[in-house]
Tab-separated table of C-alpha atoms in Angstrom:
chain	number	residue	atom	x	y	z
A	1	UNK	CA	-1.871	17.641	-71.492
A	2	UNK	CA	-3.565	20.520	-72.936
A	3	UNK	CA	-1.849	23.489	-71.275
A	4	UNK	CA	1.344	24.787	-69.982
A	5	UNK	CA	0.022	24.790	-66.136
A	6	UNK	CA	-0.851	21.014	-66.363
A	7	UNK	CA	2.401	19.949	-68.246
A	8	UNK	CA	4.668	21.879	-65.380
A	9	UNK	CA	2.520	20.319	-62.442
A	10	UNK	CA	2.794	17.141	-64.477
A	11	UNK	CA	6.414	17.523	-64.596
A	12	UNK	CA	6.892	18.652	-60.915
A	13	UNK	CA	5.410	15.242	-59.929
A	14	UNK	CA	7.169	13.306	-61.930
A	15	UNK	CA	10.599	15.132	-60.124
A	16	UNK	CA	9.562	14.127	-56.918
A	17	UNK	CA	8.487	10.843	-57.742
A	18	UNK	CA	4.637	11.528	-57.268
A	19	UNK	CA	3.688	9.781	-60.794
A	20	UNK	CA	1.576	6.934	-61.374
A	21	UNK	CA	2.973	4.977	-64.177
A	22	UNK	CA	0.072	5.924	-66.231
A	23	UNK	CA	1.351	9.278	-66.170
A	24	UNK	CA	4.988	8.966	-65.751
A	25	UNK	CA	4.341	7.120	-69.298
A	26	UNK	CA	1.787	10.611	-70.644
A	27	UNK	CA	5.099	12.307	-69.335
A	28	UNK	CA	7.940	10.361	-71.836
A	29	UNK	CA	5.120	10.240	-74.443
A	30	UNK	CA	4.644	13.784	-74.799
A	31	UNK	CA	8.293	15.137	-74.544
A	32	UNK	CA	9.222	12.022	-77.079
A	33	UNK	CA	6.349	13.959	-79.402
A	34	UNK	CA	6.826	17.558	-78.597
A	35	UNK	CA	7.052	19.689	-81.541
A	36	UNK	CA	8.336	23.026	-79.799
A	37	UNK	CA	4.736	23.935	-79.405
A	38	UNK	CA	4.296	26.851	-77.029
A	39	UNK	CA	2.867	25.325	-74.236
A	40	UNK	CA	6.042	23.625	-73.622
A	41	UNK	CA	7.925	24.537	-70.705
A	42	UNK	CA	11.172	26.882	-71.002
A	43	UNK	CA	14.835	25.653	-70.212
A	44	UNK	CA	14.023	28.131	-67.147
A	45	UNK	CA	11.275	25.685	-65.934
A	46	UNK	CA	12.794	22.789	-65.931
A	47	UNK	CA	16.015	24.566	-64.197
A	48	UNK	CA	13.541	25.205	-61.690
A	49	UNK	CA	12.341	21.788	-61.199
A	50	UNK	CA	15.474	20.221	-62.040
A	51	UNK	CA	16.351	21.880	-57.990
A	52	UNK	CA	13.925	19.683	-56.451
A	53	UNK	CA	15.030	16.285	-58.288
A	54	UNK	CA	16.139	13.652	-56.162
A	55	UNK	CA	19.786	11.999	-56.119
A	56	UNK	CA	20.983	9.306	-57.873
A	57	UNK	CA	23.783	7.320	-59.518
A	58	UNK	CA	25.557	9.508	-62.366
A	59	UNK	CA	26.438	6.404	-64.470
A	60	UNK	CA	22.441	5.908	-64.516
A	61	UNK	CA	21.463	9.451	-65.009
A	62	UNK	CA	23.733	9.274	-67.955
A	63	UNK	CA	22.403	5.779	-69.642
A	64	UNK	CA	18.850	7.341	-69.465
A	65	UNK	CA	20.286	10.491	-71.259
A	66	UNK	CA	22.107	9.304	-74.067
A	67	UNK	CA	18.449	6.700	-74.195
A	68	UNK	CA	16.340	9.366	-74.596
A	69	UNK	CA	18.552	11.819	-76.601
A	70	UNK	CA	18.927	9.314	-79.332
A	71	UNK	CA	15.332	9.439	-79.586
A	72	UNK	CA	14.910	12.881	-80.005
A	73	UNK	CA	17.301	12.843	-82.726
A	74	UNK	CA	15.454	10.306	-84.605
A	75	UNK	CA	12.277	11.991	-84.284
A	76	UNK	CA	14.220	15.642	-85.858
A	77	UNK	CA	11.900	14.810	-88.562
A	78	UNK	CA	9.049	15.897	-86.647
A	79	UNK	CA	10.058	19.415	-86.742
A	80	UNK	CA	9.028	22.016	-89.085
A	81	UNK	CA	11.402	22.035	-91.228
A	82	UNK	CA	10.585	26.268	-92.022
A	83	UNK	CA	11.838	26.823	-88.757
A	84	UNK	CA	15.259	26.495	-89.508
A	85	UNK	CA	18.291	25.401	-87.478
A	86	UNK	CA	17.841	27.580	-84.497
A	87	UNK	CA	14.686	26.208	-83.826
A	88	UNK	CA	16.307	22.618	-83.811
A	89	UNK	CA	19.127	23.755	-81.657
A	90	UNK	CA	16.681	25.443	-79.350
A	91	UNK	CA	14.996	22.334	-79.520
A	92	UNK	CA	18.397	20.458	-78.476
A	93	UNK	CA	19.349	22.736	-75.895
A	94	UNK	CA	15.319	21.957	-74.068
A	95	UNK	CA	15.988	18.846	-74.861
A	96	UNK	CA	19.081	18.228	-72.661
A	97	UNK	CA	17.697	19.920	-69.885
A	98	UNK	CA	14.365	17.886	-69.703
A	99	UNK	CA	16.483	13.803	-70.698
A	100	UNK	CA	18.689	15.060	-67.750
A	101	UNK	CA	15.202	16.024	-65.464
A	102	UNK	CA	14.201	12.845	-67.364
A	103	UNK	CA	16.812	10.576	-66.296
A	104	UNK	CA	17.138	11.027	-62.693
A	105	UNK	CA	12.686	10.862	-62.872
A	106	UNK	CA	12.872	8.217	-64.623
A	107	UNK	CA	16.000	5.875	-62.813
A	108	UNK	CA	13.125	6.972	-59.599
A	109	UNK	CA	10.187	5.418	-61.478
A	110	UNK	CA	11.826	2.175	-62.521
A	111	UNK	CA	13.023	1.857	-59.444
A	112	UNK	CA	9.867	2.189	-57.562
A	113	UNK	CA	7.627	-0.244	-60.211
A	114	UNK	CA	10.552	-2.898	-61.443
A	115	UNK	CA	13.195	-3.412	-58.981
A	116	UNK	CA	10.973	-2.514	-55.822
A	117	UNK	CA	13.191	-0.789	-53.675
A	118	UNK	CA	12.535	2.307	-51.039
A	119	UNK	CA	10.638	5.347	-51.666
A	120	UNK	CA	12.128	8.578	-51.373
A	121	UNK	CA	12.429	8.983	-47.329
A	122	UNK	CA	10.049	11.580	-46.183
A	123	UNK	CA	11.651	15.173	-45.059
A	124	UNK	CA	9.996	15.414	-41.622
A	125	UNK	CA	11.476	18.942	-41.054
A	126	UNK	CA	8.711	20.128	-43.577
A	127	UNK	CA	6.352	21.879	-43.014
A	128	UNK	CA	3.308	19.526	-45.298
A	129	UNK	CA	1.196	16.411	-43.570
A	130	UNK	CA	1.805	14.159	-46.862
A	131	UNK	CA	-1.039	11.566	-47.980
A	132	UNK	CA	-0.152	8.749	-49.877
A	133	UNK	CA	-2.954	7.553	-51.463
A	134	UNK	CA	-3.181	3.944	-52.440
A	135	UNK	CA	-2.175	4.162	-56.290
A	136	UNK	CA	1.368	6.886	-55.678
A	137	UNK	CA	-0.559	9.897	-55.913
A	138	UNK	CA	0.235	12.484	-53.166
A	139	UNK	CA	-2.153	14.960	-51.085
A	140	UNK	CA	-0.968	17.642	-49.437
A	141	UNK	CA	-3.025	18.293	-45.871
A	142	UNK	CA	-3.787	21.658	-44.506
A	143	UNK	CA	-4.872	22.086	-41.287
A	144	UNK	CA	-6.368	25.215	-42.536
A	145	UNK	CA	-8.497	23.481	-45.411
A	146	UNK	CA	-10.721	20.573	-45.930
A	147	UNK	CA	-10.183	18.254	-48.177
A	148	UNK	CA	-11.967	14.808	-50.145
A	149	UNK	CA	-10.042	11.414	-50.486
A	150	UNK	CA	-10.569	9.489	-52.701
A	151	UNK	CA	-10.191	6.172	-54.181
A	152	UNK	CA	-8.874	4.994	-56.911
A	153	UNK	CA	-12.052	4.942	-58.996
A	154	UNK	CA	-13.027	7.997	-57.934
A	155	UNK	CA	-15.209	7.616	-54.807
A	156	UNK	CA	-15.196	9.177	-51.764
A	157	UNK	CA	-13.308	7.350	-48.960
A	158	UNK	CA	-12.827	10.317	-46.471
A	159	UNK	CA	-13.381	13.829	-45.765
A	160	UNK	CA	-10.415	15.805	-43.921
A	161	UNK	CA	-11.125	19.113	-41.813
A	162	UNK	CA	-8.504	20.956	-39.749
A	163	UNK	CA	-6.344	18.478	-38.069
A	164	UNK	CA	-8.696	14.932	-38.323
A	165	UNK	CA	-8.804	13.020	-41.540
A	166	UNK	CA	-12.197	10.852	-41.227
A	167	UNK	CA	-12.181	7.237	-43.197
A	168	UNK	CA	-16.119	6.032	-44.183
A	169	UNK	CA	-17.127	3.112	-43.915
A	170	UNK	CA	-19.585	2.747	-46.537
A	171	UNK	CA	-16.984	2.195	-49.240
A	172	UNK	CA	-17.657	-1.246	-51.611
A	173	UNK	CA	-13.763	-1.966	-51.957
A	174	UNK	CA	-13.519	-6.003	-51.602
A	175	UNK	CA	-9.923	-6.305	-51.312
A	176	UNK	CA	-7.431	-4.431	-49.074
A	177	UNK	CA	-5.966	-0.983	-50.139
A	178	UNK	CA	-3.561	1.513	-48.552
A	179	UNK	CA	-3.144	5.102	-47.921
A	180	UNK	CA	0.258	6.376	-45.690
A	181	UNK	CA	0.291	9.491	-43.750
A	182	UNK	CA	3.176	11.358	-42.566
A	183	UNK	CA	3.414	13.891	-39.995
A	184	UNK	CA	6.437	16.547	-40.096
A	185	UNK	CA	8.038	17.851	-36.689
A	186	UNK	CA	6.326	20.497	-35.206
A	187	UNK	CA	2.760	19.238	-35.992
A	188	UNK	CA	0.079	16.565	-34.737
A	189	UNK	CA	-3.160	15.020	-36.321
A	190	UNK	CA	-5.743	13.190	-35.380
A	191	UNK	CA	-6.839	9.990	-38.067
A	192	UNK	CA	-10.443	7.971	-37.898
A	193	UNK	CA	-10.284	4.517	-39.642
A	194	UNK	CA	-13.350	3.255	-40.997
A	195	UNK	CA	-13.799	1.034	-37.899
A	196	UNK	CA	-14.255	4.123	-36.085
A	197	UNK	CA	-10.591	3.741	-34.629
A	198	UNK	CA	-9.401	6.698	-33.567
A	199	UNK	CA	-5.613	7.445	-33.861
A	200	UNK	CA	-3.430	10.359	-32.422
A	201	UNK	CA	-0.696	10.812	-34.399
A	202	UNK	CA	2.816	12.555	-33.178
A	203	UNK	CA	5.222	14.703	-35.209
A	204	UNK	CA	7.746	12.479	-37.039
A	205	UNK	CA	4.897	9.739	-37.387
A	206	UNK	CA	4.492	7.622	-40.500
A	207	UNK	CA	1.280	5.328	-40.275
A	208	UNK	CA	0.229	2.738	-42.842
A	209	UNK	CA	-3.414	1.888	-42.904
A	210	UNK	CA	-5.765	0.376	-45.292
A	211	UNK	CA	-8.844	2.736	-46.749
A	212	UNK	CA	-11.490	-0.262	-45.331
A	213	UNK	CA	-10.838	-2.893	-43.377
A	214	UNK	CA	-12.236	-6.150	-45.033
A	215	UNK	CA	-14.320	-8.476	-43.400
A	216	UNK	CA	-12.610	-11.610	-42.650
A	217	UNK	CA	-9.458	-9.779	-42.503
A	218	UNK	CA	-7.243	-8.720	-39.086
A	219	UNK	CA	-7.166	-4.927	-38.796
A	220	UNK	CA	-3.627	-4.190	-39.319
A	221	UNK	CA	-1.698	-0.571	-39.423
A	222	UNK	CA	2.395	-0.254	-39.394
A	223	UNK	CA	3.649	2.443	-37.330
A	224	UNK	CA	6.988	4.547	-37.593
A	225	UNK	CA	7.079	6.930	-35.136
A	226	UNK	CA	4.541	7.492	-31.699
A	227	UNK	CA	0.401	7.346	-32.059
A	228	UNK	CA	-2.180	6.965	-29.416
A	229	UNK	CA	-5.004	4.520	-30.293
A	230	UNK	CA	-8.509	4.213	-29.166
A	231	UNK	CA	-9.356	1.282	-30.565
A	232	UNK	CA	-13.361	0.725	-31.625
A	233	UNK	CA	-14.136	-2.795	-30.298
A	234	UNK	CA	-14.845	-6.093	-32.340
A	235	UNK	CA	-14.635	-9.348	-31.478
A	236	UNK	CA	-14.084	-10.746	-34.729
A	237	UNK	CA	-11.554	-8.886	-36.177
A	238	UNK	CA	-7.933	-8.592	-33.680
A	239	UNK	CA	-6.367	-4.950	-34.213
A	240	UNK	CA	-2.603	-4.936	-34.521
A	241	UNK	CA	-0.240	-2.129	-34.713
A	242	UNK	CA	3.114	-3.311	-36.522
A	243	UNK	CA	5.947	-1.991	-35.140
A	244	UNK	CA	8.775	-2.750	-37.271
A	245	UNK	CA	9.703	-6.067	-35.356
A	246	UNK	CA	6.780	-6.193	-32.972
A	247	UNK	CA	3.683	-6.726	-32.933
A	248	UNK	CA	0.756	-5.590	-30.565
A	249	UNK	CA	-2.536	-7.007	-30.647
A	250	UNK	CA	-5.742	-5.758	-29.278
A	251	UNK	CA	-9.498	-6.301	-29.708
A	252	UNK	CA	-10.714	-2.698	-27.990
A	253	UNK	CA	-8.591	-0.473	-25.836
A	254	UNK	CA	-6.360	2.854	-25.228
A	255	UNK	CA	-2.771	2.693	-25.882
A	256	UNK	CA	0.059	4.248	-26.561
A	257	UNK	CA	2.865	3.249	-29.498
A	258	UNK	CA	6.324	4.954	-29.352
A	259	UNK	CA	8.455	3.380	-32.492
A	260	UNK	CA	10.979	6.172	-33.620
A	261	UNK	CA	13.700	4.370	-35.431
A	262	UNK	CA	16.519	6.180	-33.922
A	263	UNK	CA	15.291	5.274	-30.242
A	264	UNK	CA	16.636	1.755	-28.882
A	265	UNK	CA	13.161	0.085	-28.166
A	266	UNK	CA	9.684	0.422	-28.876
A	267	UNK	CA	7.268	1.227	-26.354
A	268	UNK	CA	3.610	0.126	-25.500
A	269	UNK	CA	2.090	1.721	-22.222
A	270	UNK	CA	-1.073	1.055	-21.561
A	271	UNK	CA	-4.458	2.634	-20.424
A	272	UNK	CA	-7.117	0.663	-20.388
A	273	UNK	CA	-7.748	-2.716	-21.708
A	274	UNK	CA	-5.116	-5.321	-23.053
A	275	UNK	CA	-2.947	-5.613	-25.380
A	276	UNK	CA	-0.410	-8.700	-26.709
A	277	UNK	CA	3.079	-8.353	-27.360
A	278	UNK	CA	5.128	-10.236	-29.870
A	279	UNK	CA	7.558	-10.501	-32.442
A	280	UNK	CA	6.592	-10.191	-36.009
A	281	UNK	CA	8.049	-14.360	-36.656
A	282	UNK	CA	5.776	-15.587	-34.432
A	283	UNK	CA	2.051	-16.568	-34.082
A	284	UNK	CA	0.260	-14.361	-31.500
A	285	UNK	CA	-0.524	-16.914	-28.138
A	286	UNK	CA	-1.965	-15.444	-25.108
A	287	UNK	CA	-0.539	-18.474	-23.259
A	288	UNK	CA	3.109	-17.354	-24.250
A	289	UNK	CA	3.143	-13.908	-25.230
A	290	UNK	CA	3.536	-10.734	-22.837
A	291	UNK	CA	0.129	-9.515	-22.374
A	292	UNK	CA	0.118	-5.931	-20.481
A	293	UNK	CA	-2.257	-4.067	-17.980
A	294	UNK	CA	-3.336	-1.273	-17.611
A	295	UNK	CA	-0.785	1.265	-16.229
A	296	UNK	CA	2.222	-0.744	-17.110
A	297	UNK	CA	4.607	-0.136	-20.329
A	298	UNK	CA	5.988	-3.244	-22.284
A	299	UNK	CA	9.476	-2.278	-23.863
A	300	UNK	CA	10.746	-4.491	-26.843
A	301	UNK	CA	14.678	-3.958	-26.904
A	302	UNK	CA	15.911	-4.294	-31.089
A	303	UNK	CA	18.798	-5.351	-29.923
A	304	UNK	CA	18.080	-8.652	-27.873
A	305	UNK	CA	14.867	-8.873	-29.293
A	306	UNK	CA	13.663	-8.885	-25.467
A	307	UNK	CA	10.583	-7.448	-24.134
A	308	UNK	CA	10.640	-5.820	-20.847
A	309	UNK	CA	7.838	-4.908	-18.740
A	310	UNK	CA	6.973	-1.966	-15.503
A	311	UNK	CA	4.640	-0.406	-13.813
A	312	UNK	CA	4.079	3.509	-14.760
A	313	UNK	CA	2.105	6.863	-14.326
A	314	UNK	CA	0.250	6.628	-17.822
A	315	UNK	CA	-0.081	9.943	-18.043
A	316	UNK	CA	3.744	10.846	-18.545
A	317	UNK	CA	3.508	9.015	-21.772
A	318	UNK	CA	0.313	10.314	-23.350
A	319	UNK	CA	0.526	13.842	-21.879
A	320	UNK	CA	1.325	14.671	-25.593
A	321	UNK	CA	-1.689	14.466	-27.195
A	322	UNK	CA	-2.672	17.290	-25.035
A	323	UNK	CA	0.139	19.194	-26.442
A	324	UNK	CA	2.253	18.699	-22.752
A	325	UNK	CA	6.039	17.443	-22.622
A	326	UNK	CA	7.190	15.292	-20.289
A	327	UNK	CA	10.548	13.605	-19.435
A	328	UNK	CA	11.163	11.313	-16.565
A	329	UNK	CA	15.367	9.626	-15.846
A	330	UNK	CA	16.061	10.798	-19.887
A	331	UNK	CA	19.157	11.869	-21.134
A	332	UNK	CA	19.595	15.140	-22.660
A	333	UNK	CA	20.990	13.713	-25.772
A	334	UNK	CA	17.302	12.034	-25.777
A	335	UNK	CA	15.616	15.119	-24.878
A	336	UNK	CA	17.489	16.891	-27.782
A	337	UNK	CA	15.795	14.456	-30.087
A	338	UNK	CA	12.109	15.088	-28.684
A	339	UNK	CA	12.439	18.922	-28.808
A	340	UNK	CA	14.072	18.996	-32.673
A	341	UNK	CA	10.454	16.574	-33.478
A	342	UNK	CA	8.002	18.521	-31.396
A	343	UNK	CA	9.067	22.191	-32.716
A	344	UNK	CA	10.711	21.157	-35.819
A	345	UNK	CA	13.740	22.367	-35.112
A	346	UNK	CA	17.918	21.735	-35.192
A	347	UNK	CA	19.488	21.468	-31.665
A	348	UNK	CA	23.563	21.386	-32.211
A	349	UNK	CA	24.673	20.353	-28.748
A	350	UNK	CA	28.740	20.739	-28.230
A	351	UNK	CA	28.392	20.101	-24.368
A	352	UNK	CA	29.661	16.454	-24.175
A	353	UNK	CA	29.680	15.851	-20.735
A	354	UNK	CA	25.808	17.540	-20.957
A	355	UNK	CA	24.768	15.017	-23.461
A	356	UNK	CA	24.595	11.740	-21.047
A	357	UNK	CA	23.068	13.620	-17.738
A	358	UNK	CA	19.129	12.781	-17.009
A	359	UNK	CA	16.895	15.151	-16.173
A	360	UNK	CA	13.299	15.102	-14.950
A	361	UNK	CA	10.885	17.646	-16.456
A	362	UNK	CA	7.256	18.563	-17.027
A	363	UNK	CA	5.783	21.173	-19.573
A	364	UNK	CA	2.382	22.210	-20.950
A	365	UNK	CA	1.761	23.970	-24.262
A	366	UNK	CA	5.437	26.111	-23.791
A	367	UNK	CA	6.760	27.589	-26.428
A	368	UNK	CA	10.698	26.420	-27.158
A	369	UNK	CA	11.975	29.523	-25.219
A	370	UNK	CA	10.244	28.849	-22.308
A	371	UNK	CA	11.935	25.204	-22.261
A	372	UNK	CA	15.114	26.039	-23.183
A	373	UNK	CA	14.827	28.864	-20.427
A	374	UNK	CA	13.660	26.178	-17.751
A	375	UNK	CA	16.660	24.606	-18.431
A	376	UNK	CA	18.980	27.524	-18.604
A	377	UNK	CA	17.254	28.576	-14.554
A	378	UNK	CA	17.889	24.980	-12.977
A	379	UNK	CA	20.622	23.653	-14.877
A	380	UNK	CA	22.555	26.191	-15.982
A	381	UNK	CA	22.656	25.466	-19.848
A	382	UNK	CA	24.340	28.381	-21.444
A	383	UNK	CA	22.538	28.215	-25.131
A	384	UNK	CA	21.596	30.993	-28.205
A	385	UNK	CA	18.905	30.822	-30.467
A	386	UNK	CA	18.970	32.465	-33.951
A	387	UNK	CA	17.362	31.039	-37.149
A	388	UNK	CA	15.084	28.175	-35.982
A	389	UNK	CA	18.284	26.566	-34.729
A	390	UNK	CA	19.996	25.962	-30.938
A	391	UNK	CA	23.397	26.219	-30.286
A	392	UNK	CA	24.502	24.663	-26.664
A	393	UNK	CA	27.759	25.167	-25.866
């Protein structure tokens, strides 16, 4: 780290968890050496970072401090002694605002690379697409740019432009590797695998997909959230979509996923094709597994692990991709939920009796006004808007 630009960027990502341990380690290493050289950032930087840390347990935050503060006071010997005390309290006083930046970074890291547990949960109400490339590191997508991904030796895996991210095919990886991308509310994208699948992906979507698949290997994605695949045929190598407890299983078709966590049941309808059904604990089997047609939607209840299938006009389901909005029998607690992910914004409904009446209703590319308006004209929804947010009453 050879200049104050690339210690703060440095230092952001280590705040919000974007390190690899290579360079969460560059991170300690340097502050454990730092000599109050001028390229190191000012108490006001780090107060600046230290808003975007994530939370944590106080008792750990504090462990980490008192950790790395003793450190710093063994290495007082590194400073110039010519510079007198107020250097060394001005070291002190940087010092306790980057152990406490430190800590809570730091309680993040080992969490993430010794005891395993979650990753910081994604902020759909952003306004980034977020790549998570296979070793941590974290691209930020604009539809208005293009952008290279790459692996973790450097190559090229994929190009991005405007809203499709394109996967080659022509990398040599020999073992299977992962990149996530997450899509806020209020925006879609489009994703090519390196099969040539092509994948529609809905606001509030997290997909999980490997940079190549391998020979030998099922094609395998997990889905949070709704996506539309095309799926580019091959015999040889099944493509599933995991859907938190179920499974579906296809060889070359057009389908549609619907998996958002707070809905009761995941959804698989259908276009052309087949697809397999089944829960994650068991072995896919034609013979004994629900295998859907075309036009009908499969519905796998969490609850009673059951799946559930009908008949239905495909079109209602997929009219999304298209940028159209569709609800058929859905409550308007439900249809609250849909708007808030498709324009990214905060619906406060305090009309109880409101929340648990259906409603049938069709849009194209309307803005929220119009919809809210639609509403307003047939149903009689008295409502204001002010600040990106709804207030029903």
């Amino acid at each position: 780290m050879n200049s104050n630009s690339e210690i703060k960027s440095l230092l952001q990502k280590f705040v919000l968890n974007q390190c690899t341990a290579e360079e969460t380690n560059e991170v300690i290493a340097y502050y454990k050496k730092n000599k109050l050289t001028d390229d190191f950032p000012s108490v006001e930087d780090i107060q600046d970072l230290l808003t975007e840390m994530p939370k944590m347990n106080p008792q750990r935050a504090d462990d980490i401090f008192l950790n790395i503060l003793q450190a710093s006071k063994e290495n007082e010997t590194t400073i110039n002694i010519s510079s007198g005390k107020s250097n060394f309290r001005k070291y002190i006083s940087i010092a306790a605002s980057v152990v406490v930046l430190f800590g809570i970074g730091f309680a993040v890291y080992k969490q993430n690379f010794t005891d395993k547990t979650p990753e910081q949960k994604f902020d759909f109400k952003s306004t980034d697409i977020v790549l998570q490339l296979e070793d941590g590191n974290v691209q930020i997508i604009s539809e208005d740019h293009s952008v290279q991904v790459r692996d973790s030796k450097g190559n090229i895996v994929g190009n991005q432009s405007g809203d499709k991210l394109v996967y080659e095919n022509s990398s040599d990886l020999e073992k299977l590797s992962y990149n996530t991308i997450k899509i806020p509310y209020g925006k879609k994208f489009q994703l090519q695998l390196s099969d040539g699948t092509l994948v529609h992906l809905n606001s509030g979507t997290t997909l999980r997909y490997p940079v190549k698949f391998i020979a030998g290997e099922n094609r395998q994605v997990f889905l949070e959230g709704e996506a539309f695949f095309d799926v580019a045929k091959d015999k040889k190598h099944p493509f599933i979509v995991n859907a938190d407890k179920l499974n579906v299983r296809v060889l070359g078709t057009h389908f549609n996923v619907s998996n958002y966590p707070e809905d009761q049941s995941t959804d698989v309808v259908l276009v052309e094709g087949s697809v397999g059904m089944y829960r994650t604990n068991e072995t896919f089997n034609p013979d004994n597994n629900t295998i859907l047609k075309p036009g009908y939607k499969g519905s796998f209840d969490r609850e009673n692990d059951k799946i559930l299938t009908k008949p239905v006009l495909t079109d209602i389901y997929t009219s999304w991709i298209n940028g159209g909005l569709t609800f058929r029998n859905m409550t308007f607690k439900n249809i609250i939920t849909k708007l808030e992910r498709r324009y990214n914004i905060t619906i406060i409904n305090k009309n109880e009796k409101l929340a648990n009446e259906k409603f049938n209703a069709s849009f194209k590319e309307e803005s929220i006004e119009k919809v809210m308006s639609y509403f307003n004209d047939i149903h009689g929804i008295n409502y204001t808007i002010k600040n990106n947010q709804i207030l029903i009453k």
